[in-house]
XYZ file of C-alpha atoms in Angstrom:
733
model
C 4.574 2.577 -29.859
C 2.810 -0.625 -30.909
C 5.961 -2.575 -30.025
C 6.050 -0.902 -26.606
C 2.400 -1.722 -25.910
C 3.008 -5.340 -26.910
C 6.091 -5.536 -24.676
C 4.056 -4.211 -21.767
C 1.419 -6.830 -22.422
C 3.969 -9.655 -22.716
C 6.217 -8.617 -19.809
C 9.235 -8.063 -22.077
C 12.108 -5.644 -21.446
C 12.040 -4.143 -24.908
C 14.770 -1.520 -24.601
C 13.744 1.987 -25.650
C 16.313 2.517 -28.411
C 13.872 1.581 -31.175
C 11.067 3.515 -29.500
C 12.647 6.942 -29.004
C 16.366 6.608 -29.651
C 19.222 6.977 -27.176
C 18.476 9.623 -24.533
C 20.813 10.605 -21.655
C 19.790 9.826 -18.109
C 20.608 12.882 -15.987
C 20.679 13.803 -12.309
C 17.227 14.446 -10.892
C 17.899 18.132 -10.127
C 19.093 18.630 -13.702
C 15.964 16.976 -15.109
C 13.728 18.991 -12.808
C 15.308 22.348 -13.661
C 16.277 21.950 -17.325
C 13.434 19.734 -18.567
C 10.473 20.660 -16.341
C 7.838 19.409 -18.787
C 9.467 15.989 -18.877
C 9.890 15.960 -15.103
C 6.239 17.009 -14.678
C 5.177 14.021 -16.768
C 7.490 11.773 -14.741
C 5.705 12.791 -11.526
C 2.285 12.090 -13.037
C 3.451 8.772 -14.505
C 4.935 7.599 -11.212
C 1.739 8.598 -9.422
C -0.303 6.602 -11.939
C 2.006 3.593 -11.754
C 1.798 3.588 -7.959
C -2.008 3.798 -7.993
C -3.879 0.832 -6.593
C -7.004 1.318 -8.709
C -7.415 2.388 -12.350
C -9.365 5.693 -12.147
C -11.176 4.920 -15.412
C -12.140 1.269 -14.903
C -11.860 1.053 -11.079
C -9.949 -2.178 -11.647
C -7.419 -3.157 -8.961
C -3.863 -2.721 -10.253
C -1.810 -4.553 -7.647
C -1.764 -7.708 -9.784
C -0.634 -5.873 -12.939
C 2.756 -7.425 -13.691
C 4.003 -4.155 -15.206
C 2.699 -2.040 -12.337
C 4.728 -0.588 -9.493
C 3.605 -3.120 -6.882
C 4.650 -6.141 -8.943
C 7.879 -4.714 -10.374
C 9.000 -3.483 -6.966
C 8.986 -7.026 -5.780
C 6.111 -8.584 -3.923
C 3.401 -10.992 -4.991
C 0.713 -12.904 -3.163
C -0.724 -16.363 -3.415
C -3.720 -18.037 -1.853
C -1.488 -20.203 0.324
C 0.744 -18.161 2.623
C 1.344 -20.767 5.293
C 4.904 -21.394 4.147
C 6.034 -17.777 4.375
C 6.974 -17.839 8.045
C 9.118 -20.918 7.555
C 12.844 -20.605 6.918
C 12.475 -22.541 3.683
C 13.424 -21.073 0.300
C 10.652 -21.092 -2.283
C 10.180 -19.875 -5.862
C 10.789 -16.133 -6.353
C 7.967 -13.587 -6.232
C 7.462 -10.136 -7.650
C 11.022 -9.392 -8.653
C 12.889 -8.012 -5.640
C 10.823 -9.432 -2.769
C 9.234 -12.411 -1.089
C 9.267 -15.771 -2.934
C 5.549 -16.293 -2.632
C 4.634 -16.449 -6.292
C 6.756 -16.324 -9.469
C 6.607 -12.999 -11.323
C 4.513 -13.609 -14.433
C 4.917 -17.378 -13.838
C 8.664 -17.290 -14.475
C 10.640 -19.734 -12.377
C 14.395 -19.907 -12.059
C 17.076 -22.570 -12.192
C 20.518 -22.577 -10.603
C 22.099 -20.390 -13.281
C 22.477 -17.429 -10.945
C 24.057 -18.916 -7.898
C 20.974 -20.323 -6.258
C 18.055 -19.543 -8.529
C 16.922 -16.337 -6.881
C 15.745 -13.427 -8.961
C 17.924 -10.908 -7.111
C 21.592 -12.026 -7.134
C 23.219 -9.974 -4.382
C 26.695 -11.169 -3.501
C 27.405 -12.522 -6.996
C 29.013 -11.308 -10.231
C 25.497 -10.760 -11.589
C 24.705 -7.983 -9.132
C 25.444 -5.114 -11.596
C 24.210 -6.782 -14.779
C 20.950 -8.103 -13.298
C 19.954 -4.682 -12.010
C 20.476 -3.071 -15.441
C 17.444 -4.702 -17.133
C 15.558 -4.477 -13.832
C 15.831 -0.674 -13.773
C 15.144 -0.634 -17.523
C 11.898 -2.514 -16.859
C 10.695 0.190 -14.464
C 11.881 2.870 -16.898
C 9.884 1.213 -19.683
C 6.689 1.103 -17.639
C 7.149 4.748 -16.671
C 7.837 5.710 -20.299
C 4.599 4.028 -21.331
C 2.681 6.025 -18.711
C 4.511 9.263 -19.555
C 3.413 9.040 -23.193
C -0.162 8.109 -22.340
C -0.486 11.091 -19.999
C 1.160 13.470 -22.498
C -1.646 12.698 -24.947
C -4.236 13.876 -22.422
C -2.948 17.475 -22.357
C -4.529 20.080 -24.600
C -1.200 20.963 -26.207
C -0.353 17.437 -27.351
C 2.599 18.539 -29.474
C 4.363 20.202 -26.558
C 3.804 17.454 -24.039
C 4.434 14.580 -26.463
C 7.788 16.146 -27.368
C 8.635 16.278 -23.660
C 7.535 12.660 -23.212
C 9.893 11.452 -25.948
C 12.848 12.768 -23.924
C 12.012 10.809 -20.788
C 14.540 8.556 -19.177
C 14.715 7.685 -15.498
C 16.873 10.219 -13.604
C 19.644 9.226 -11.227
C 20.597 10.538 -7.797
C 24.239 11.613 -7.839
C 25.268 11.270 -4.171
C 28.223 13.619 -4.661
C 26.508 16.494 -6.420
C 26.138 19.463 -4.018
C 22.530 20.403 -3.293
C 23.112 23.717 -1.542
C 25.358 25.813 0.663
C 27.119 25.156 3.946
C 26.370 22.004 5.905
C 26.996 21.164 9.552
C 26.916 17.515 10.556
C 28.197 15.184 13.310
C 31.980 14.986 13.387
C 35.191 15.596 15.331
C 36.512 18.726 13.580
C 34.877 20.883 16.273
C 35.167 18.804 19.479
C 33.148 21.187 21.657
C 30.025 20.846 19.515
C 30.706 17.356 18.099
C 30.356 18.674 14.553
C 32.168 19.093 11.270
C 31.199 21.590 8.575
C 31.668 21.969 4.842
C 30.884 24.839 2.493
C 28.446 22.700 0.481
C 25.785 20.225 1.499
C 25.172 16.834 -0.104
C 21.775 15.977 1.293
C 18.998 14.050 -0.411
C 17.671 16.010 -3.437
C 14.891 18.227 -2.081
C 12.279 16.858 -4.483
C 12.599 13.525 -2.633
C 12.066 15.022 0.826
C 8.688 16.787 0.644
C 5.362 14.924 0.986
C 3.516 17.198 -1.445
C 4.509 18.974 -4.632
C 3.052 21.158 -7.380
C 2.575 19.945 -10.956
C 0.544 20.655 -14.081
C -2.248 18.193 -14.852
C -4.250 17.512 -18.004
C -7.421 19.583 -17.964
C -5.985 21.988 -15.385
C -2.745 22.958 -17.052
C -3.144 26.726 -16.746
C -1.652 26.534 -13.278
C 0.159 23.856 -11.264
C -1.921 21.811 -8.857
C -1.073 20.351 -5.479
C -0.392 16.603 -5.541
C 0.932 13.935 -3.228
C 4.631 13.561 -4.043
C 5.147 10.022 -5.445
C 8.925 10.395 -4.947
C 8.578 10.881 -1.203
C 7.046 7.511 -0.315
C 4.961 4.614 -1.533
C 1.693 3.606 0.124
C 1.092 -0.144 0.222
C -2.317 -1.306 -1.030
C -4.640 -2.273 1.809
C -4.600 -5.986 2.621
C -2.081 -6.574 -0.153
C 0.439 -8.161 2.179
C -0.560 -10.584 4.896
C 0.835 -10.550 8.452
C 2.741 -13.743 7.621
C 4.447 -12.054 4.681
C 5.493 -9.105 6.833
C 6.564 -11.425 9.658
C 8.851 -13.271 7.275
C 11.083 -10.218 7.122
C 11.438 -10.164 10.903
C 11.627 -13.920 11.516
C 15.225 -13.769 12.747
C 14.668 -11.010 15.327
C 11.711 -11.461 17.649
C 12.580 -9.050 20.462
C 9.984 -6.961 22.227
C 11.983 -3.810 21.560
C 12.397 -4.323 17.816
C 12.077 -1.348 15.475
C 9.905 -2.728 12.677
C 9.202 -1.133 9.311
C 5.805 0.440 8.663
C 3.304 -1.836 6.968
C 1.393 1.070 5.430
C 3.944 3.383 3.826
C 7.670 3.408 3.051
C 9.769 5.476 5.451
C 13.346 6.720 5.776
C 14.969 6.838 9.216
C 11.793 6.122 11.207
C 12.173 6.707 14.945
C 9.349 4.464 16.193
C 8.424 0.868 15.473
C 6.110 0.733 12.437
C 6.117 4.530 12.473
C 4.837 6.251 9.349
C 6.996 9.386 9.512
C 10.442 9.831 7.958
C 13.180 11.728 9.790
C 14.576 13.712 6.857
C 16.983 15.715 9.014
C 18.577 12.562 10.432
C 18.953 11.064 6.954
C 20.588 14.209 5.602
C 23.050 14.366 8.495
C 24.192 10.835 7.666
C 24.504 11.618 3.943
C 26.662 14.685 4.662
C 28.765 12.883 7.250
C 29.453 9.836 5.069
C 29.950 11.739 1.814
C 33.750 12.209 1.950
C 34.762 8.613 2.788
C 32.311 7.111 0.294
C 33.389 9.521 -2.439
C 36.970 8.478 -1.735
C 35.914 4.838 -2.119
C 34.165 5.520 -5.435
C 37.177 7.349 -6.878
C 39.434 4.479 -5.842
C 37.177 1.937 -7.561
C 37.300 3.892 -10.797
C 41.013 4.805 -10.723
C 42.940 2.051 -8.909
C 44.319 -1.032 -10.700
C 43.038 -3.202 -7.850
C 39.513 -2.712 -9.210
C 40.395 -3.262 -12.875
C 39.071 -6.835 -12.648
C 35.287 -7.100 -13.061
C 34.861 -9.950 -10.583
C 36.584 -7.838 -7.914
C 34.789 -4.604 -8.740
C 31.287 -6.023 -9.072
C 30.316 -7.572 -5.731
C 31.103 -8.188 -2.061
C 31.899 -11.885 -2.483
C 35.643 -11.655 -3.039
C 36.826 -13.989 -5.784
C 39.738 -16.448 -5.320
C 43.038 -14.658 -5.825
C 41.579 -11.170 -5.423
C 42.789 -8.936 -2.634
C 40.328 -6.012 -2.673
C 37.720 -5.483 0.004
C 35.630 -2.709 -1.558
C 33.152 -3.156 -4.423
C 30.353 -1.493 -6.344
C 27.885 -3.645 -4.432
C 29.407 -2.533 -1.144
C 28.998 1.136 -2.070
C 25.420 0.379 -3.087
C 24.652 -1.355 0.213
C 26.021 1.575 2.214
C 23.567 3.972 0.594
C 20.678 1.625 1.262
C 21.244 2.062 4.993
C 22.262 5.739 4.779
C 18.843 6.423 3.250
C 16.749 3.844 5.069
C 18.166 3.862 8.594
C 15.834 1.263 10.083
C 13.302 1.886 7.308
C 12.424 0.093 4.105
C 15.482 0.953 1.991
C 17.707 -0.963 4.426
C 15.662 -4.197 4.051
C 16.006 -6.217 0.853
C 12.439 -7.590 0.459
C 10.841 -4.119 0.673
C 13.659 -1.760 -0.381
C 12.491 -1.389 -3.973
C 9.115 -0.031 -2.877
C 10.806 3.188 -1.764
C 10.822 5.430 -4.880
C 14.416 6.520 -4.210
C 15.486 2.916 -4.890
C 15.170 3.498 -8.638
C 17.212 6.710 -8.644
C 19.801 5.054 -6.400
C 20.174 2.078 -8.746
C 20.333 4.397 -11.760
C 23.381 5.980 -10.131
C 24.953 2.594 -9.377
C 24.389 1.689 -13.036
C 26.034 4.992 -14.034
C 29.133 4.174 -11.957
C 29.207 0.762 -13.651
C 28.998 2.454 -17.073
C 31.892 4.792 -16.199
C 33.955 1.836 -14.973
C 33.140 -0.036 -18.207
C 34.306 2.923 -20.307
C 37.694 2.705 -18.568
C 38.169 -1.072 -18.356
C 37.872 -4.031 -20.718
C 37.480 -6.740 -18.063
C 34.213 -8.661 -17.967
C 32.696 -11.868 -16.639
C 35.422 -14.388 -17.505
C 33.291 -17.466 -18.141
C 31.190 -17.512 -21.315
C 28.656 -19.778 -19.619
C 28.271 -17.260 -16.807
C 28.210 -14.266 -19.149
C 25.363 -15.818 -21.157
C 23.386 -17.172 -18.192
C 19.809 -15.829 -18.262
C 19.076 -12.823 -16.039
C 15.708 -14.121 -14.931
C 12.946 -12.871 -15.038
C 13.788 -10.275 -17.699
C 12.465 -11.528 -21.030
C 14.126 -10.209 -24.172
C 11.371 -11.241 -26.611
C 7.862 -12.664 -26.771
C 8.965 -16.291 -26.885
C 8.829 -16.427 -23.063
C 11.993 -18.523 -23.171
C 14.599 -15.895 -24.113
C 16.019 -13.658 -21.399
C 18.541 -10.870 -21.189
C 22.001 -12.054 -20.159
C 25.101 -10.220 -18.922
C 26.671 -10.093 -22.386
C 23.452 -8.674 -23.812
C 23.168 -6.044 -21.107
C 26.845 -5.100 -21.211
C 26.083 -2.161 -23.502
C 23.708 0.701 -22.664
C 22.717 1.159 -26.302
C 20.034 -1.567 -26.600
C 18.238 -0.080 -23.614
C 18.107 3.341 -25.264
C 19.968 5.460 -22.735
C 23.416 6.774 -21.938
C 25.056 8.999 -19.307
C 26.758 12.407 -19.750
C 29.929 10.981 -18.156
C 30.521 8.562 -21.044
C 29.380 10.645 -24.008
C 31.392 13.048 -26.130
C 34.624 11.054 -26.097
C 35.864 7.482 -26.206
C 39.330 8.442 -25.006
C 39.799 6.703 -21.656
C 42.245 9.259 -20.332
C 39.837 12.087 -21.100
C 36.917 10.285 -19.457
C 39.013 9.521 -16.405
C 40.333 13.082 -16.139
C 36.856 14.559 -16.522
C 35.457 12.223 -13.889
C 38.314 12.944 -11.502
C 37.873 16.711 -11.803
C 34.099 16.420 -11.475
C 34.319 14.838 -8.025
C 37.725 15.207 -6.395
C 37.230 18.955 -5.751
C 35.105 18.309 -2.648
C 37.697 16.203 -0.832
C 40.286 17.522 1.621
C 43.156 19.356 -0.063
C 45.380 16.370 0.756
C 43.414 14.360 -1.830
C 43.236 16.953 -4.606
C 46.639 18.380 -5.566
C 46.277 20.921 -8.382
C 42.457 20.902 -8.163
C 40.582 23.963 -6.806
C 38.030 23.486 -4.025
C 35.091 24.539 -6.184
C 32.684 22.432 -8.228
C 32.898 22.447 -11.997
C 30.185 24.573 -13.655
C 28.046 21.530 -14.433
C 28.143 20.508 -10.749
C 27.120 23.822 -9.198
C 24.112 23.475 -6.844
C 20.772 24.104 -8.553
C 18.214 26.214 -6.705
C 15.275 23.894 -7.278
C 13.091 25.859 -4.853
C 12.663 28.464 -7.577
C 10.982 25.977 -9.890
C 7.203 25.818 -9.946
C 7.251 22.364 -8.348
C 7.954 24.106 -5.020
C 5.796 27.212 -5.503
C 3.141 26.488 -2.893
C 2.039 30.139 -2.768
C 1.372 32.506 -5.681
C 4.746 33.575 -7.075
C 5.819 36.064 -9.759
C 6.484 34.381 -13.057
C 10.181 35.332 -12.881
C 10.697 32.711 -10.167
C 9.883 30.019 -12.709
C 12.546 28.779 -15.182
C 13.960 31.553 -17.453
C 11.665 32.273 -20.397
C 14.547 32.085 -22.877
C 15.170 28.402 -22.130
C 13.376 26.095 -24.620
C 11.961 23.828 -21.921
C 10.961 26.770 -19.761
C 9.041 28.288 -22.675
C 7.017 25.128 -23.040
C 6.274 25.046 -19.324
C 4.899 28.567 -19.395
C 2.971 28.173 -22.623
C -0.240 27.205 -20.829
C 0.456 29.196 -17.646
C -1.132 32.531 -16.746
C 0.931 35.648 -16.121
C 1.091 34.716 -12.461
C 0.407 31.461 -10.663
C -2.957 31.987 -8.980
C -3.139 28.858 -6.869
C -6.084 28.496 -4.512
C -5.156 29.160 -0.876
C -7.581 26.439 0.178
C -5.736 23.911 -1.998
C -2.168 24.844 -1.215
C -2.375 25.534 2.514
C -1.634 21.944 3.616
C 1.365 21.775 1.279
C 2.806 25.027 2.572
C 2.533 23.717 6.101
C 3.977 20.244 5.497
C 6.442 20.599 2.649
C 8.021 23.870 3.745
C 8.290 22.514 7.265
C 10.285 19.560 5.921
C 12.532 21.817 3.847
C 13.278 23.982 6.879
C 14.209 21.076 9.144
C 17.235 21.758 11.282
C 19.300 19.021 12.944
C 17.293 17.593 15.808
C 18.105 15.251 18.642
C 17.579 11.579 17.909
C 14.583 9.927 19.441
C 15.579 8.390 22.728
C 14.509 5.074 24.062
C 15.650 2.078 26.010
C 18.802 0.324 24.866
C 17.949 -2.478 22.410
C 18.554 -5.959 23.712
C 21.859 -7.575 22.741
C 21.846 -10.960 21.107
C 23.685 -13.491 23.252
C 24.643 -11.025 26.005
C 24.247 -7.398 27.002
C 26.388 -4.801 25.282
C 29.028 -3.109 27.439
C 28.244 0.453 28.426
C 31.597 1.628 27.084
C 33.488 0.733 23.905
C 34.989 -2.689 24.207
C 38.452 -3.629 23.053
C 38.528 -5.586 19.818
C 38.947 -9.311 20.076
C 41.773 -11.285 18.546
C 41.243 -13.702 15.686
C 42.843 -14.700 12.416
C 41.699 -14.967 8.822
C 43.591 -15.566 5.600
C 43.581 -12.833 2.862
C 45.077 -9.417 2.427
C 43.969 -5.817 2.653
C 43.151 -3.591 -0.298
C 46.039 -3.473 -2.782
C 46.313 -3.720 -6.559
C 45.977 -7.207 -7.994
C 49.501 -7.151 -9.346
C 51.015 -5.663 -6.171
C 51.000 -7.573 -2.910
C 51.088 -5.773 0.453
C 54.538 -4.540 1.326
C 56.213 -4.431 4.662
C 55.348 -1.227 6.534
C 57.875 1.514 5.823
C 59.343 3.648 8.589
C 60.559 6.309 6.172
C 59.286 9.835 6.719
C 57.124 11.289 3.963
C 59.813 13.694 2.771
C 62.253 10.786 2.520
C 59.793 8.874 0.352
C 59.235 11.872 -1.936
C 62.968 12.593 -2.218
C 63.242 9.861 -4.860
C 60.429 11.349 -6.970
C 60.494 14.260 -9.455
C 60.388 17.666 -7.804
C 56.813 18.839 -7.290
C 55.399 15.302 -6.842
C 52.621 15.137 -4.256
C 51.919 12.108 -2.087
C 48.489 10.890 -0.945
C 48.326 8.525 2.013
C 45.000 6.814 2.651
C 43.835 4.684 5.584
C 41.182 1.981 5.573
C 39.301 -0.195 8.021
C 38.754 -3.469 6.154
C 36.238 -6.081 7.285
C 34.735 -9.453 6.517
C 31.563 -11.051 7.886
C 29.518 -14.203 7.457
C 27.074 -12.798 4.929
C 23.981 -14.664 6.074
C 24.730 -14.916 9.781
C 21.534 -13.126 10.886
C 19.177 -14.351 8.122
C 18.702 -10.727 7.120
C 20.440 -7.393 6.675
C 22.720 -5.978 9.355
C 25.078 -3.033 9.744
C 28.638 -2.822 11.059
C 29.687 0.481 12.653
C 33.291 1.538 13.181
C 33.948 4.287 15.720
C 37.205 6.186 16.095
C 37.060 7.663 19.569
C 34.534 7.680 22.404
C 30.885 7.231 21.462
C 27.400 6.955 22.949
C 26.796 3.208 23.115
C 23.068 3.567 22.430
C 21.973 1.864 19.229
C 19.612 4.675 18.211
C 22.566 7.092 18.138
C 25.083 4.983 16.215
C 24.225 6.291 12.759
C 24.793 9.949 13.640
C 27.562 9.606 16.206
C 30.284 12.270 15.775
C 32.945 9.542 15.900
C 31.426 7.011 13.499
C 34.295 6.569 11.047
C 32.726 3.933 8.823
C 29.451 2.112 8.168
C 29.165 -1.181 6.265
C 25.697 -2.506 5.447
C 25.361 -6.194 4.639
C 22.326 -6.185 2.344
C 20.818 -9.650 2.683
C 17.287 -11.049 2.602
C 15.957 -13.780 4.908
C 16.419 -17.212 3.302
C 12.672 -17.804 3.144
C 12.363 -14.766 0.860
C 15.451 -15.406 -1.265
C 16.681 -18.699 -2.700
C 20.038 -17.116 -3.556
C 20.484 -16.064 0.073
C 19.554 -19.538 1.286
C 22.227 -21.082 -0.952
C 24.827 -18.558 0.199
C 23.954 -19.381 3.806
C 24.542 -23.073 3.093
C 27.893 -22.211 1.527
C 28.903 -19.933 4.416
C 29.427 -17.010 2.026
C 31.603 -14.140 3.243
C 31.027 -10.443 2.477
C 34.003 -8.087 2.305
C 34.015 -4.318 2.617
C 36.397 -1.429 3.165
C 35.789 1.895 4.895
C 38.100 4.829 4.094
C 38.802 6.608 7.385
C 41.295 9.237 6.209
C 38.705 12.072 6.279
C 38.081 11.502 9.985
C 41.799 11.135 10.731
C 42.401 14.487 9.022
C 39.733 16.063 11.221
C 41.517 14.703 14.283
C 44.777 16.215 12.994
C 43.203 19.619 12.400
C 40.850 19.986 15.364
C 41.751 22.196 18.306
C 42.809 19.276 20.488
C 45.389 18.071 17.918
C 44.787 14.480 19.032
C 46.627 13.060 16.012
C 49.897 14.487 14.694
C 49.998 13.157 11.119
C 48.869 10.438 8.705
C 52.197 8.656 9.082
C 51.920 5.085 10.426
C 54.005 5.981 13.490
C 51.105 8.231 14.570
C 48.039 6.525 13.084
C 48.747 2.944 14.189
C 48.862 3.646 17.946
C 45.971 6.104 17.607
C 43.722 3.519 15.967
C 44.883 0.807 18.308
C 43.631 2.905 21.220
C 40.488 4.360 19.603
C 39.023 1.972 17.001
C 35.804 0.246 18.126
C 33.134 -1.832 16.399
C 29.427 -2.537 16.838
C 26.913 -4.617 14.858
C 23.234 -3.752 14.580
C 20.474 -5.870 13.048
C 17.846 -4.542 10.655
C 15.349 -4.139 13.479
C 17.760 -2.176 15.694
C 18.691 -5.293 17.670
C 22.322 -5.329 18.791
C 24.400 -8.316 17.716
C 27.696 -9.568 19.089
C 30.478 -9.156 16.473
C 31.486 -12.791 16.859
C 27.941 -13.863 15.950
C 28.530 -12.575 12.419
C 32.179 -13.698 12.422
C 33.315 -10.104 12.035
C 37.028 -9.698 11.308
C 38.627 -6.272 11.120
C 42.031 -5.057 10.007
C 43.686 -1.772 9.082
C 45.536 -0.958 5.870
C 47.146 2.060 4.241
C 48.078 3.008 0.679
C 50.400 5.480 -1.004
C 49.689 7.253 -4.287
C 51.683 9.881 -6.164
C 50.393 12.856 -8.119
C 52.944 13.888 -10.733
C 53.816 17.576 -11.117
C 50.992 19.327 -12.969
C 48.738 16.242 -12.866
C 45.461 15.867 -10.977
C 45.035 12.084 -11.013
C 46.734 10.006 -8.295
C 48.651 6.927 -9.384
C 48.707 4.020 -6.969
C 52.163 3.081 -5.642
C 51.992 0.663 -2.693
C 50.053 -0.565 0.312
C 50.687 -2.079 3.717
C 48.632 -3.752 6.432
C 48.902 -3.283 10.202
C 47.444 -6.368 11.914
C 48.780 -5.132 15.249
C 45.926 -2.583 15.404
C 43.205 -5.211 15.864
C 45.098 -8.489 16.198
C 43.331 -9.627 13.009
C 43.907 -9.559 9.272
C 41.179 -9.553 6.635
């Protein structure tokens, strides 16, 4: 522990291997239900780390370099006059405004522009690994300090030793049937599924119950530190906030709150999150994004690290999707117009850390199945500033050093137990493919594996806002459950005066049903007013190809029927045909983040309704900071960097095939191409809900399709071929 304390003092990412060994990171619902003591300590540690004042010394904590405020990304200086200028400066905090270097660490040009946060580069995955480890380390330090304050030090210290930051698995079911916007049921504008994939419930309630030192005979009501983060008063000046919005100064802008982080706010600077709206988006976008993730893990197109890692397509590559693209999509799915969708303030939202844990997990799974890495030794050993690796203040983690999970002291269940790549791939495929349409999962039942069954977290004491019988707490025969109950009375006798507010607020959030979006006037369009109806796509031309394996170039579209194609394969072979809307944009065109929406069919052309439109077939979020808050972004703007993305649209096409109107006959090109030509539309929305003309971001869109075979008795698709159809949009990405 002495080494940990010294690392905290020196601002060093120590890696927890030599502190407590290698501990698995697990999904947050698993941690909550199977290791409640550890999760309890996590809540208290996060609360303490987010505190603005030390309760013992009354010292302000916002300038503590290992505190939440500094790690999340924002620092101040006495001179803020430059902030409103579009001029790149030295980085600040770690993930935010460049107002003051974090712990006096400045950068050079080793990371494509000298910015701390290297979005749009090959360093995107490797830089975030020590970044998340830094937050994990600070939390671990707090967890162990708090454990020592409990009366039963042995019990709580043992729980503290097991702590690692949990991840949020987007594709783990959280409960039963879900109904969300879609085209499967045209009359209601909804689609349904027998499971729901909403935000984990522990992240959606403003208050929670937890045991505290000195009061550990019964859980106490506390503000939920996973729900939001409250900014310290006067910690950020108006100029610093205005820097985020410098590119959009419209009277009808939807600005982020300057007091507390929010998800899907419905009013400008509103302080309330619309949990129901967020969950509808997560359920609606689950199938296409799961399809994208499986493709990235299983297709040969993504076997090259430079292709897989980021949205800035490398010379010679032909893929449009990437790990960074998947990551950016979930920033906007969660944030809407809130903090998670805006780079300089995204890391203040507590879900950021669970989100990036999951992105790191996907990277680890990909690494277990592929040998490719950063090709240049100079690039692979470039310092990942500002993450020091020792006390010298001149040695930093690099991509080679952070390639392995072991030095950081954690692993993931997906990559433990076997080093056999085929076994890891098969296990991963079975773990997730079950929830896709039967077209995508030959020989796989439509039920989750036992380890992916929904967990009823509402039965844990964290949600027991009223006195409950002890049998609603974790089973007494579970080791962790025994330790939780060791200090508890025979029944939880919580004070009605204490818990009443939590019952009212938290249970109200949990019971939220889909509600109508807040209505308002149509946001102003940049350059000219948006048409009231979907506009036809414009014609343009770009060089590059749609998503296909590196070694296989796009083939000429085939007119063969599906049964003719399969006739040449072994009997029992299944064929999977997938469709994609591929896109490219000028990454820094708006000097900030923006979102591209693809609609398949008629839609309400009101910006506030885009995210939850029944016909939204794809959403691409370009996660970019203003150049005055990000030197890397400023350099990319100078270089006219392009961001590429792909949106799988097969799930929506299947709904059109199966709905009562039978608007689409099949997935064969002879049916899909004219259907998309008539029904595919695009819109672009800025971070502040300001509409943008597609040509202002140089948006190019094309359509592609792929074929994969599943051999008799197999469950894993093998890629066969692809084709592009530029006639759909008149463009090719």
